[in-house]
Amino acid sequence: MDFIHRRPLMAAGLLVLLLGLLLSAFPIIPETKQAVVVRFGKPVAVLNQFEAGRPIGAAGAGISFRIPFIDQIVWIDKRVQDVDMQRQQVISTDQRRLEVDAFARYRIVDPLLMYIRAGTEAQLTEQLRPILGSEVRNELGRIEFAQLLTPERQGIMDSVRTSLNKIARQYGVEVLDVRIKRTDLPDGAPLSAAFDRMRTAREQEARSILAEGGKQAQIIRAQADADAARVYAASFGKDPDFYDFYRAMQSYQITFIGDGQEKASPTTIVLSPQNDYLKEFSGRPR
Amino acid sequence: MNIISGWGSRVRGLFADTKGPWGSGSGSGSGGGSEPPPDDGQGAGPWGEPPRKRRAGLNPAANVASLDELLRKRLRFGGGGGGGGGLPTRPSGALIFWAVLGFIALWLVFTSIHSISPGQRGVVLRFGRYSSTLGPGVGITLPSPIDRVTKIDVENIRNIDLGSDDANDLMLTGDQNLIDIAYQVRWNIRTPELYLFQLAQPDETIREVAESAMRSVVSRVSLNDAMGDRRAEIEAQVAESMQRILDSYRAGIQVQGIAIKQADPPAAVNDAFKQVTASQQKAQSYINGANAYALQLRQKAQGDATAFDKVYEQYKLAPEVTRRRMYYETMEQVLSKVDKTIIEAPGITPYLPLPQVQKSTQQQEAQQ
């Protein structure tokens, strides 16, 4: 107590120093990080290492211990990271080109190995990116263009993942997933050819739709004609002789008088007294 | 320990220095050599306070030989109740003690009671390690340096818009056509601790997964399906596929849904697509015309047949009479409306001035 009163500034300084020492001796390891403890350049321990299936908060993160000033901590992310492949051109077995974007998700499962082999996370990404690119190109180059677009694509990506994983393991990295983000036709000739094909396909479709419509219209008309014929036959067929007479009467009216909408052209009829209509003119012999 | 003792002596040396560390008046602080650098922000707070105050008071007194002399000087000034050596410090020491105590109490209250709103969860970290998740309401934790709480919105549904802003952002369909799709992903956080600790870039991940899932689904359907009535199915498939992928990352994210806002043919071939629509209309109009014709024809047939049937019914009752009657009626109607000539002698027909007869008829009509 006396020391504090006599030398307050110094006491405070010492206190702060002590606190700093304490804090640096007991580093706090966050959930999101793994820590490699390096003593004079030599890794001695790994803290909060990722373990598959261990629930969050189970163990690992939290307060830890190191020897101040001697042990350095290298922080390495524990979370799932992603690496994007540079967009590149893939040539399928049938010599067609496709621009492909892919990405991989990975996690550093062995931070020590990763620290030794790659150094920093940035360097790791730089090393994984070209590997991912070449794996994707190799795998996709083995198949036909049409297959790239079909469900089988997933199987292809699995094999990319497997082969990428083999390499990534050497860096203490586990690849969780590789996916194609985009597959596009390259600009220029392939794209315009695709547009042309689409355009002509549409034109073809338009014409066939028209032809189909015309055909249907024809069928509808013919069916109606047939139906009408059937109705007529059913009705008139009961007495063809009377129909002939009945229809003749109608026909005369329409021919000489008109059908009610249009008047018939003027007609002159020359009749002979022998005509059946005039038979009574001569006086019927009884 | 060598280092520490070395530092200690260095500190002592600093204080003993006749110039004094603040002699230059730069006020760059005593921190330079002695204070250990980082992360003691909270810890230093309460205890760091008193010396800092004194430091502030110190600056004007530039050329002091030693600390004790300085303190004496300050006493002589008799300024605003500052501390000093010897007896006079005791009451103000108590004041400082209570101030510190009050500060600590406030600190405890503010950092250990958390109010969490209904849509939120509070993720509690104890010394950096995940310990629990607080539900809505008031949550009590240990005070700040020990427990820290991150509040996360879980109910809030977030939107990501994808596609179509860029004219070249076309997707390939299963029939190797190109389609221009714009869609929106709606998602929220299902498990806040997974969301916080599993993925390095959750938002970017969702975006990429959405794009990958959408393209893979679109690559399985035809262009017409994607533009037309299978949209809902595509949306459901994408959502399901996204959820599966994100679950495999243990992302703690719930995909609420995908909405395809637009699915159009590329602008370059739009005219051809319009042509298809036009010919669909045209074909439909052909069919409509035929239908109208068919309807008309059937009705007429029905009408004719029914009329005949009616007459025939009557005709059967008295065939000969009806027949004659119809004959005479028709003849009356016909012959009353036409010009008639009755000629007795046979063989005269060629000499009849038929054209004149017709002309006169026409003139009559014109006059009428």
XYZ file of C-alpha atoms in Angstrom:
654
model
C 0.000 0.000 0.000
C 2.730 2.291 0.970
C 4.457 1.712 -2.373
C 1.331 2.653 -4.223
C 1.077 5.915 -2.360
C 4.668 6.771 -2.836
C 4.940 5.781 -6.460
C 1.412 5.758 -7.907
C 2.397 6.053 -11.539
C 4.882 3.278 -11.327
C 2.410 1.106 -9.493
C -0.179 1.680 -12.196
C 2.393 0.917 -14.858
C 3.326 -2.295 -13.187
C -0.322 -3.224 -12.843
C -0.988 -2.676 -16.521
C 2.104 -4.637 -17.405
C 0.981 -7.509 -15.217
C -2.451 -7.464 -16.770
C -0.985 -7.466 -20.253
C 1.190 -10.418 -19.342
C -1.816 -12.225 -17.962
C -3.842 -11.601 -21.068
C -1.080 -12.707 -23.368
C -0.489 -15.813 -21.317
C -4.158 -16.765 -21.506
C -5.221 -16.063 -25.054
C -8.879 -16.284 -25.899
C -9.518 -18.638 -28.770
C -12.714 -17.690 -30.647
C -15.099 -20.276 -32.062
C -14.198 -19.321 -35.585
C -10.452 -19.812 -35.317
C -7.946 -22.529 -34.901
C -4.615 -21.668 -33.370
C -1.192 -23.071 -34.054
C 1.182 -22.292 -31.218
C 4.665 -21.656 -32.526
C 7.650 -21.593 -30.201
C 10.655 -19.935 -31.805
C 9.370 -20.877 -35.218
C 8.600 -24.468 -34.274
C 4.942 -25.434 -34.024
C 4.277 -27.018 -30.660
C 0.534 -27.249 -30.297
C -2.773 -26.840 -32.084
C -5.682 -25.323 -30.249
C -9.353 -25.574 -31.132
C -8.701 -27.913 -34.043
C -11.683 -28.815 -36.156
C -13.201 -32.191 -35.508
C -16.027 -33.504 -37.620
C -19.286 -34.011 -35.798
C -18.362 -32.118 -32.670
C -21.096 -29.656 -31.822
C -20.292 -25.990 -31.547
C -19.187 -24.949 -28.085
C -18.222 -28.469 -27.029
C -14.517 -27.941 -26.444
C -11.560 -26.233 -27.959
C -12.432 -22.579 -28.047
C -12.160 -20.444 -24.948
C -9.299 -19.564 -22.673
C -6.036 -21.253 -23.350
C -2.460 -20.892 -22.182
C 0.826 -19.977 -23.751
C 4.148 -18.772 -22.533
C 4.213 -15.031 -23.102
C 6.773 -13.663 -25.562
C 7.955 -17.144 -26.402
C 4.933 -18.794 -27.922
C 3.433 -17.061 -30.908
C -0.036 -17.886 -32.110
C -0.842 -18.313 -35.761
C -4.554 -17.946 -36.309
C -6.186 -20.117 -38.928
C -9.848 -19.938 -39.824
C -11.990 -22.830 -38.713
C -14.997 -22.024 -40.826
C -15.933 -23.259 -44.256
C -14.066 -21.191 -46.818
C -14.552 -20.862 -50.476
C -12.245 -20.707 -53.402
C -13.457 -19.471 -56.730
C -12.036 -20.828 -59.872
C -11.084 -18.437 -62.581
C -13.597 -18.658 -65.371
C -12.202 -20.921 -68.002
C -12.891 -22.544 -71.273
C -13.531 -26.252 -71.336
C -13.454 -28.219 -74.555
C -15.684 -31.237 -74.544
C -14.874 -34.466 -76.333
C -17.023 -33.380 -79.249
C -14.902 -30.263 -79.580
C -17.440 -27.813 -78.350
C -16.427 -25.022 -76.059
C -18.037 -23.983 -72.847
C -17.099 -21.292 -70.369
C -17.197 -22.669 -66.869
C -17.206 -21.027 -63.467
C -16.744 -23.309 -60.519
C -16.268 -22.923 -56.825
C -15.105 -25.197 -54.065
C -15.891 -25.104 -50.382
C -13.225 -26.328 -48.058
C -12.262 -26.377 -44.470
C -8.845 -26.503 -42.904
C -8.974 -29.646 -40.829
C -5.277 -29.873 -40.048
C -4.086 -26.359 -39.310
C -0.585 -27.537 -38.470
C -0.103 -29.237 -41.809
C -1.610 -26.265 -43.540
C 0.734 -23.905 -41.710
C 3.753 -25.965 -42.627
C 2.834 -26.613 -46.259
C 1.141 -23.391 -47.279
C 1.957 -20.817 -44.641
C -0.956 -18.459 -44.726
C -4.542 -18.832 -45.788
C -4.050 -16.443 -48.667
C -1.228 -18.602 -49.989
C -3.374 -21.688 -49.543
C -6.103 -20.176 -51.674
C -3.564 -19.233 -54.289
C -2.342 -22.809 -54.411
C -5.777 -24.407 -54.455
C -7.233 -22.189 -57.157
C -5.135 -23.407 -60.109
C -5.505 -26.995 -58.930
C -9.275 -26.653 -58.872
C -9.159 -25.108 -62.320
C -7.135 -27.873 -63.843
C -9.188 -30.608 -62.180
C -12.386 -29.127 -63.478
C -10.955 -28.783 -66.944
C -9.639 -32.323 -66.943
C -12.874 -33.896 -65.781
C -15.158 -31.874 -67.980
C -12.895 -32.366 -70.962
C -13.620 -36.055 -70.770
C -17.297 -35.834 -71.511
C -19.595 -34.735 -74.232
C -21.131 -31.327 -74.424
C -24.681 -32.479 -73.870
C -23.696 -34.314 -70.715
C -22.445 -31.107 -69.168
C -26.003 -29.923 -69.044
C -27.625 -33.047 -67.731
C -28.103 -34.412 -64.242
C -25.002 -36.518 -64.694
C -23.138 -33.330 -64.052
C -23.391 -34.027 -60.344
C -21.482 -37.252 -60.741
C -18.785 -35.391 -62.621
C -18.495 -32.842 -59.854
C -18.157 -35.621 -57.327
C -15.183 -36.972 -59.176
C -13.680 -33.495 -59.364
C -14.151 -33.232 -55.635
C -12.501 -36.564 -55.013
C -9.443 -35.763 -57.056
C -9.200 -32.249 -55.654
C -9.511 -33.657 -52.180
C -6.562 -35.927 -52.775
C -4.371 -32.912 -53.409
C -5.963 -30.714 -50.782
C -5.306 -33.336 -48.125
C -1.623 -32.586 -48.499
C -2.376 -29.109 -47.234
C -4.509 -30.296 -44.335
C -7.604 -29.207 -46.156
C -10.855 -31.054 -46.673
C -12.882 -30.172 -49.723
C -16.564 -30.333 -48.892
C -18.073 -29.525 -52.186
C -17.240 -28.562 -55.720
C -19.888 -27.021 -57.864
C -20.219 -25.541 -61.269
C -21.660 -22.126 -60.856
C -22.076 -21.227 -64.468
C -21.736 -22.895 -67.798
C -21.959 -20.470 -70.666
C -21.363 -20.573 -74.326
C -18.344 -18.483 -75.247
C -19.023 -15.134 -76.849
C -18.751 -14.818 -80.586
C -19.398 -17.635 -83.003
C -20.754 -20.277 -80.601
C -23.128 -17.826 -78.989
C -24.428 -16.394 -82.234
C -24.770 -19.907 -83.647
C -26.878 -20.791 -80.641
C -28.991 -17.704 -81.193
C -29.425 -18.620 -84.854
C -30.475 -22.089 -83.919
C -32.980 -20.745 -81.431
C -34.340 -18.305 -83.951
C -34.786 -20.876 -86.694
C -36.297 -23.313 -84.242
C -38.860 -20.682 -83.346
C -39.594 -19.955 -86.969
C -40.111 -23.625 -87.568
C -42.384 -23.781 -84.581
C -44.368 -20.789 -85.816
C -44.941 -22.400 -89.180
C -45.886 -25.727 -87.767
C -48.331 -24.026 -85.433
C -49.946 -22.314 -88.396
C -50.117 -25.552 -90.363
C -51.538 -27.348 -87.374
C -54.176 -24.668 -87.002
C -55.089 -24.933 -90.659
C -55.354 -28.685 -90.416
C -57.581 -28.509 -87.407
C -59.809 -25.967 -89.091
C -60.162 -28.255 -92.096
C -61.032 -31.199 -89.927
C -63.631 -29.195 -88.074
C -65.262 -28.130 -91.298
C -65.263 -31.630 -92.729
C -66.699 -33.046 -89.564
C -69.464 -30.462 -89.669
C -70.193 -31.346 -93.308
C -70.399 -34.995 -92.406
C -72.649 -34.310 -89.474
C -74.963 -32.242 -91.601
C -75.091 -34.965 -94.229
C -75.958 -37.499 -91.608
C -78.764 -35.342 -90.246
C -80.132 -34.764 -93.734
C -79.959 -38.399 -94.651
C -81.655 -39.488 -91.464
C -84.481 -37.109 -92.084
C -84.920 -37.165 -95.855
C -84.211 -40.849 -96.205
C -87.584 -41.660 -94.728
C -89.275 -40.925 -98.026
C -86.964 -40.122 -100.909
C -89.838 -39.658 -103.322
C -91.531 -37.034 -101.180
C -88.210 -35.410 -100.520
C -87.667 -35.063 -104.205
C -91.028 -33.322 -104.583
C -90.583 -31.191 -101.444
C -87.159 -30.094 -102.441
C -88.287 -29.340 -105.983
C -90.957 -27.010 -104.641
C -88.374 -25.238 -102.510
C -86.032 -25.078 -105.394
C -88.601 -23.464 -107.682
C -89.331 -20.820 -105.119
C -85.720 -20.014 -104.569
C -84.868 -20.067 -108.224
C -87.703 -17.888 -109.453
C -88.503 -15.735 -106.463
C -85.404 -15.680 -104.318
C -84.387 -17.067 -101.021
C -85.746 -14.265 -98.910
C -82.495 -12.393 -98.810
C -81.842 -11.890 -102.473
C -84.332 -11.481 -105.183
C -83.962 -13.808 -108.148
C -83.253 -12.294 -111.532
C -86.391 -11.570 -113.546
C -87.663 -14.518 -115.467
C -90.016 -15.072 -118.313
C -91.741 -18.403 -118.454
C -93.256 -19.711 -121.645
C -95.880 -22.275 -120.900
C -97.579 -24.702 -123.150
C -101.205 -25.472 -122.448
C -100.136 -29.093 -122.285
C -98.260 -28.240 -119.120
C -99.531 -30.146 -116.187
C -100.250 -26.951 -114.290
C -102.526 -25.738 -117.096
C -104.214 -29.046 -117.634
C -107.507 -27.630 -116.375
C -107.360 -24.882 -119.038
C -108.597 -27.237 -121.661
C -111.500 -28.285 -119.521
C -111.291 -31.639 -118.055
C -113.032 -34.364 -120.021
C -115.440 -36.126 -117.755
C 11.367 -13.034 -16.045
C 14.602 -11.354 -17.035
C 12.730 -9.341 -19.552
C 10.175 -8.144 -17.054
C 12.704 -7.061 -14.512
C 14.592 -5.363 -17.306
C 11.465 -3.506 -18.265
C 10.873 -2.643 -14.653
C 14.240 -0.997 -14.378
C 13.626 0.774 -17.634
C 10.386 2.150 -16.258
C 12.096 3.221 -13.105
C 14.721 4.890 -15.197
C 12.033 6.744 -17.063
C 10.522 8.127 -13.919
C 13.880 8.982 -12.463
C 14.908 10.840 -15.558
C 15.350 14.502 -14.706
C 13.827 15.583 -17.966
C 10.776 13.511 -17.270
C 8.920 11.596 -19.907
C 6.612 14.549 -20.576
C 9.382 17.032 -20.657
C 9.116 17.438 -24.378
C 5.468 18.233 -23.999
C 4.574 15.924 -26.840
C 2.329 13.990 -24.520
C 2.829 10.839 -26.496
C 2.163 9.053 -23.255
C 3.933 6.851 -20.836
C 2.589 3.904 -22.764
C 5.509 3.789 -25.162
C 7.785 1.393 -23.412
C 6.065 0.154 -20.348
C 2.443 -0.608 -21.140
C 1.958 -3.974 -22.745
C 0.306 -3.316 -26.038
C -3.044 -4.705 -26.923
C -6.378 -6.099 -25.910
C -6.717 -4.880 -22.365
C -9.228 -2.234 -23.283
C -11.821 -3.283 -20.750
C -9.456 -4.431 -18.083
C -7.449 -1.260 -18.065
C -10.544 0.867 -17.864
C -11.272 1.139 -14.177
C -7.711 0.902 -13.006
C -6.218 2.930 -15.770
C -8.434 5.854 -14.917
C -6.648 7.555 -11.980
C -3.192 7.778 -13.526
C -4.676 9.118 -16.729
C -6.323 11.966 -14.836
C -3.100 12.874 -13.233
C -1.398 12.754 -16.529
C -3.810 15.306 -17.842
C -3.107 17.555 -14.941
C 0.571 17.044 -15.425
C 1.047 18.472 -18.824
C 1.157 22.158 -17.908
C 3.847 21.514 -15.326
C 6.495 20.966 -17.905
C 9.814 21.012 -16.166
C 9.424 19.023 -12.994
C 12.423 17.312 -11.566
C 10.672 14.370 -9.977
C 7.305 12.990 -9.179
C 7.359 14.127 -5.599
C 8.245 17.625 -6.563
C 5.428 17.564 -9.050
C 2.952 16.458 -6.466
C 4.076 19.182 -4.138
C 3.646 21.732 -6.912
C 0.153 20.586 -7.530
C -0.638 20.917 -3.875
C 0.594 24.468 -3.927
C -1.638 25.260 -6.863
C -4.453 23.803 -4.800
C -6.359 23.038 -7.985
C -9.564 21.021 -8.290
C -9.139 18.442 -5.571
C -6.443 16.333 -7.231
C -4.540 13.747 -5.255
C -1.127 14.158 -3.812
C 1.489 12.667 -1.531
C 1.114 12.349 2.197
C -1.973 12.926 4.249
C -4.236 14.998 1.956
C -4.743 12.120 -0.466
C -6.868 9.982 1.836
C -10.323 11.579 1.320
C -9.954 11.765 -2.439
C -8.689 8.198 -2.424
C -12.005 7.179 -0.946
C -13.752 9.165 -3.629
C -11.846 7.350 -6.285
C -12.646 4.075 -4.628
C -16.386 4.795 -4.716
C -16.214 6.061 -8.275
C -14.479 2.909 -9.340
C -16.979 0.808 -7.446
C -19.886 2.641 -9.080
C -18.311 2.252 -12.461
C -17.884 -1.455 -11.918
C -21.467 -1.807 -10.760
C -22.747 -0.008 -13.835
C -20.481 -2.116 -15.965
C -21.866 -5.283 -14.478
C -25.432 -4.174 -14.986
C -24.997 -3.088 -18.564
C -22.974 -6.038 -19.727
C -24.820 -8.835 -18.018
C -28.429 -7.958 -18.750
C -29.499 -8.211 -22.338
C -32.883 -7.579 -23.809
C -33.538 -9.684 -26.856
C -36.406 -8.700 -29.141
C -38.850 -11.332 -30.416
C -37.199 -11.811 -33.779
C -33.742 -12.115 -32.301
C -31.555 -14.622 -30.580
C -28.531 -13.804 -28.497
C -25.501 -15.978 -29.013
C -23.446 -16.086 -25.846
C -19.707 -16.535 -26.056
C -17.845 -17.305 -22.873
C -14.214 -16.354 -23.372
C -14.734 -16.833 -27.077
C -16.303 -20.253 -26.765
C -19.948 -20.685 -27.669
C -21.920 -21.420 -24.545
C -25.604 -20.884 -25.217
C -28.227 -19.044 -27.192
C -30.585 -16.619 -25.492
C -34.206 -16.590 -26.554
C -36.354 -13.472 -26.785
C -36.861 -11.537 -23.571
C -34.372 -10.561 -20.930
C -31.263 -12.689 -20.768
C -28.719 -12.619 -17.982
C -25.119 -13.538 -18.587
C -21.852 -13.068 -16.834
C -20.407 -9.567 -17.302
C -18.565 -8.472 -20.347
C -15.022 -9.710 -20.478
C -16.314 -13.159 -19.639
C -19.535 -13.444 -21.603
C -20.232 -11.593 -24.772
C -23.552 -11.577 -26.558
C -24.061 -11.217 -30.272
C -27.633 -10.466 -31.233
C -28.799 -12.022 -34.452
C -32.023 -11.532 -36.340
C -33.523 -14.911 -37.058
C -37.086 -14.142 -38.071
C -36.192 -11.387 -40.465
C -36.411 -12.780 -43.993
C -33.658 -11.541 -46.219
C -33.789 -11.225 -49.974
C -31.113 -11.732 -52.531
C -31.800 -10.773 -56.112
C -29.993 -12.707 -58.760
C -29.704 -12.751 -62.486
C -30.735 -10.592 -65.361
C -29.126 -7.271 -64.434
C -26.349 -8.232 -66.706
C -27.530 -8.812 -70.254
C -25.027 -11.630 -70.750
C -26.229 -13.509 -67.735
C -27.930 -16.246 -69.696
C -28.541 -19.801 -68.579
C -28.365 -22.903 -70.697
C -31.447 -25.070 -70.688
C -31.653 -28.797 -71.172
C -32.450 -28.421 -74.863
C -29.380 -26.219 -75.252
C -31.255 -23.009 -75.570
C -30.476 -19.878 -73.662
C -32.792 -18.250 -71.207
C -32.683 -15.009 -69.317
C -33.823 -15.649 -65.770
C -34.125 -13.234 -62.859
C -34.987 -14.620 -59.477
C -35.033 -13.842 -55.826
C -33.954 -15.968 -52.921
C -35.649 -15.485 -49.572
C -33.924 -16.900 -46.537
C -33.540 -16.472 -42.851
C -31.291 -17.780 -40.140
C -32.409 -21.005 -38.576
C -29.569 -21.715 -36.190
C -27.718 -18.553 -35.221
C -24.632 -20.244 -33.820
C -24.135 -22.262 -36.983
C -24.671 -19.162 -39.060
C -22.017 -17.327 -37.059
C -19.402 -20.006 -36.808
C -19.700 -22.378 -39.731
C -19.278 -20.339 -42.859
C -16.639 -17.759 -43.503
C -18.846 -15.817 -45.931
C -22.453 -16.877 -45.433
C -24.049 -14.310 -47.724
C -21.664 -14.982 -50.554
C -22.164 -18.693 -50.039
C -25.936 -18.401 -50.331
C -25.563 -16.423 -53.511
C -23.253 -18.948 -55.098
C -25.286 -21.917 -53.993
C -28.422 -20.299 -55.377
C -26.815 -19.685 -58.709
C -25.410 -23.170 -58.892
C -28.729 -24.773 -57.922
C -30.730 -22.665 -60.339
C -28.437 -23.414 -63.229
C -28.402 -27.084 -62.503
C -32.214 -27.246 -62.389
C -32.634 -25.122 -65.494
C -30.170 -27.343 -67.300
C -32.595 -30.203 -66.802
C -35.706 -28.621 -68.259
C -36.542 -27.399 -71.702
C -36.774 -23.779 -72.630
C -40.540 -23.856 -72.962
C -40.933 -25.477 -69.570
C -38.714 -22.890 -67.965
C -40.644 -20.049 -69.516
C -44.014 -21.590 -69.023
C -45.969 -23.654 -66.616
C -43.161 -25.540 -64.901
C -41.843 -22.437 -63.231
C -43.361 -23.292 -59.884
C -41.789 -26.714 -60.070
C -38.399 -25.188 -60.848
C -38.709 -22.812 -57.913
C -39.482 -25.678 -55.582
C -36.617 -27.777 -56.913
C -34.116 -24.953 -56.559
C -35.222 -24.212 -53.016
C -34.976 -27.864 -52.103
C -31.585 -28.265 -53.712
C -30.245 -25.119 -52.053
C -31.464 -26.271 -48.694
C -29.775 -29.614 -49.168
C -26.447 -28.033 -50.091
C -26.558 -25.480 -47.280
C -27.459 -28.194 -44.813
C -24.460 -30.149 -45.968
C -22.364 -27.099 -45.027
C -24.294 -26.916 -41.728
C -24.908 -23.303 -42.540
C -27.824 -22.803 -40.140
C -29.801 -21.200 -42.919
C -33.399 -21.801 -43.885
C -34.306 -21.176 -47.495
C -37.811 -19.760 -47.458
C -38.358 -19.769 -51.149
C -37.288 -18.880 -54.632
C -39.299 -16.579 -56.826
C -38.608 -16.487 -60.525
C -39.394 -12.917 -61.401
C -38.696 -13.211 -65.051
C -37.905 -15.992 -67.514
C -37.549 -14.713 -71.011
C -35.792 -15.658 -74.188
C -32.643 -13.656 -74.811
C -33.215 -10.268 -76.382
C -31.402 -11.342 -79.532
C -34.061 -13.883 -80.432
C -37.067 -12.203 -78.943
C -38.621 -11.396 -82.321
C -38.713 -15.036 -83.301
C -40.505 -15.821 -80.070
C -43.029 -13.113 -80.744
C -43.576 -14.659 -84.146
C -44.485 -17.916 -82.464
C -47.036 -16.138 -80.351
C -48.435 -14.413 -83.418
C -48.801 -17.664 -85.306
C -50.463 -19.215 -82.306
C -53.034 -16.443 -82.483
C -53.454 -16.897 -86.176
C -53.874 -20.638 -85.896
C -56.446 -20.078 -83.227
C -58.335 -17.715 -85.490
C -58.374 -20.368 -88.256
C -59.890 -22.775 -85.827
C -62.391 -20.226 -84.606
C -63.549 -19.610 -88.187
C -63.957 -23.316 -88.804
C -65.887 -23.695 -85.591
C -68.221 -20.908 -86.554
C -68.809 -22.536 -89.922
C -69.434 -25.902 -88.316
C -71.901 -24.479 -85.889
C -73.764 -22.685 -88.628
C -73.867 -25.721 -90.848
C -75.100 -28.027 -88.136
C -77.819 -25.644 -87.125
C -78.939 -25.316 -90.716
C -79.004 -29.057 -91.183
C -81.021 -29.453 -88.032
C -83.379 -26.760 -89.139
C -83.866 -28.149 -92.636
C -84.331 -31.649 -91.355
C -86.785 -30.618 -88.703
C -88.797 -28.565 -91.189
C -88.931 -31.515 -93.557
C -89.948 -33.801 -90.741
C -92.805 -31.552 -89.744
C -94.126 -31.326 -93.265
C -93.647 -35.021 -93.824
C -95.720 -35.787 -90.740
C -98.641 -33.924 -92.249
C -97.985 -35.334 -95.678
C -98.296 -38.880 -94.427
C -101.785 -38.187 -93.107
C -103.048 -37.266 -96.582
C -100.307 -37.769 -99.125
C -102.037 -37.045 -102.407
C -103.925 -33.963 -101.279
C -100.946 -32.445 -99.529
C -98.797 -33.025 -102.508
C -101.252 -31.317 -104.842
C -101.745 -28.452 -102.422
C -98.048 -27.858 -102.129
C -97.698 -28.041 -105.851
C -100.385 -25.455 -106.494
C -99.185 -23.154 -103.769
C -95.690 -23.198 -105.067
C -96.824 -22.647 -108.620
C -98.946 -19.736 -107.554
C -96.080 -18.132 -105.777
C -93.702 -18.691 -108.608
C -95.902 -17.842 -111.524
C -97.398 -14.758 -109.896
C -93.955 -13.215 -109.691
C -92.739 -13.957 -113.200
C -93.721 -12.959 -116.700
C -95.681 -15.632 -118.291
C -96.429 -16.415 -121.911
C -98.683 -19.214 -122.919
C -98.357 -20.455 -126.427
C -100.767 -22.786 -128.086
C -99.040 -23.644 -131.353
C -96.007 -25.764 -131.268
C -92.814 -24.760 -133.073
C -93.178 -21.026 -132.584
C -90.752 -20.662 -129.768
C -87.684 -19.650 -131.824
C -89.497 -16.582 -133.108
C -90.400 -15.122 -129.853
C -88.715 -11.766 -129.147
C -87.502 -13.001 -125.852
C -84.782 -10.377 -125.375
C -87.351 -7.638 -125.841
C -89.636 -9.247 -123.371
C -86.864 -9.315 -120.889
C -85.948 -5.699 -121.594
C -89.456 -4.519 -121.046
C -89.541 -6.359 -117.764
C -86.396 -4.647 -116.663
C -87.766 -1.242 -117.652
C -90.851 -1.890 -115.632
C -88.762 -2.715 -112.686
C -86.634 0.384 -113.109
C -89.737 2.537 -113.160
C -91.053 1.014 -110.018
